[in-house]
C-alpha angles and dihedrals in degrees: 000000000000094000097050128104112233130209110238144143129254093240090059094053105033135049112236124201128176119212135260123261098244109191118237092227088066095057116117140192092206121129087233093071142106126228122249120221109219130169089261090062093057121086130166106309098339147054127248121203102194108120092012118169119225137207127209110270090219089065098044096090092069088057095047093132089063094053111115126227133211108277096025112135117223125198131189112239097190114059088358095189140043126203091273094053147275118356103234136124141182114232113241128197088255090062095056138141101040140135130227118243127209119278088033121100128215119205120195123182120247127217093288098041120073115222094228093048090050090059092056093041091058090045093051125115090240094056091045090052090049091054092047091051096050101040112121134188131060109220091039113015110213146168132212132230091247091054090053091049091050093067107123121209144152111264117206122210115284094253091053091048091055092047092049092047091048093053094045091044092053090050091049091050090051092047091049092048091051090047092053092046090050091048090052093048092047091049089053091048092049091049091051091046091051091050096048105034106024107028094028092216095165091053092048091050094050092046088055091049095252131127108251109254116257095005127116118224094261094054094041089054089064090068124075121235098227144046134232131203115258137161086272093053124250110000131169115287111267097009118133127231115222136167117244092252088056093059097041142016119243108207113195116219129246134256090253095192082083087067102054119183116260136171093299132072119312140196129216114252115241112209125150099291096059089042091058093043094045094227141069100230107149093004123148117260134227134186122264097242093101121112111280094241089067093060111101120216133187110284096030117136111238125190121190105208099180130062107351106019112221137161115205142167101232117232101160100101131257117336146147122269110242125206117274089042126095123210105212119211139156132193090198109040132051119256095247090058100055092035093056094042091052089047090048091058095041096101090052090051090049089053091052091049092048089054090051 
């Protein structure tokens, strides 16, 4: 019946194409070029174009079949996942034009499979689990086109697919808008922090006999009008110098396999992957018998100090602090202060980690 969901396989509903083996000697940096989509350009749910390889535009016509369209879903076939999740992306109009490279798959919806629904189908937990289960190889984990096509799922009627995709798309748009707003606000906060606490612009202005820009008289009065010599060079008169661990506590997480889930309540485990994603969807669970200071709440500052170093304000709901993550707190200083100072030193920490 028209309203029924039917059991089917991805290969029966979507066209799958694997990319062309473009030779590296043909790459170009010319303006008259077209971008190549490789597995390295695909991250979880999006494309990244840093380090992109390009092909001469004059030679693109002979590879027309490999040109991507808006709505196409691309999937890495070698190393098909990163720590944060499956390496897939839907092609947007801002990504075009671009060409598909070998060991990368392109999925395009057929007459019974809506393009928008296909994007969320490939991004689903079920499809991700399917890819994890079928991946073969040790040095370079990989999947085949046939294995992708063999994914079985329940397909709703086309009208329902469009409705589902529209709702999820609206939510994604709202999430993206909020993300951009948050990024803008954080950039403003970091610029203000740099001006006040690193470059000391209000102090320099007052020393020169000027009113600090953008500050009312009450706020400007909080800054001294002179500098003094310290081990860090010239710093504002009367200001203290402290190490980071003297303004905040850095609590290392637990080996949470020692707190296995049982029949009682559980918490999602927060290691690096959920930290980078910002949620705990699909995360491991542990029991709630751990000390309360190791429970993470929205608004906590988390600092991953191993692997990929990141500092984040957590907004993914309650969870348990895994090892290799610090929860940063302070009974003396406001959160913005120790968050921005930790963030300020992050590149230095990454340099230390890179040097082992």
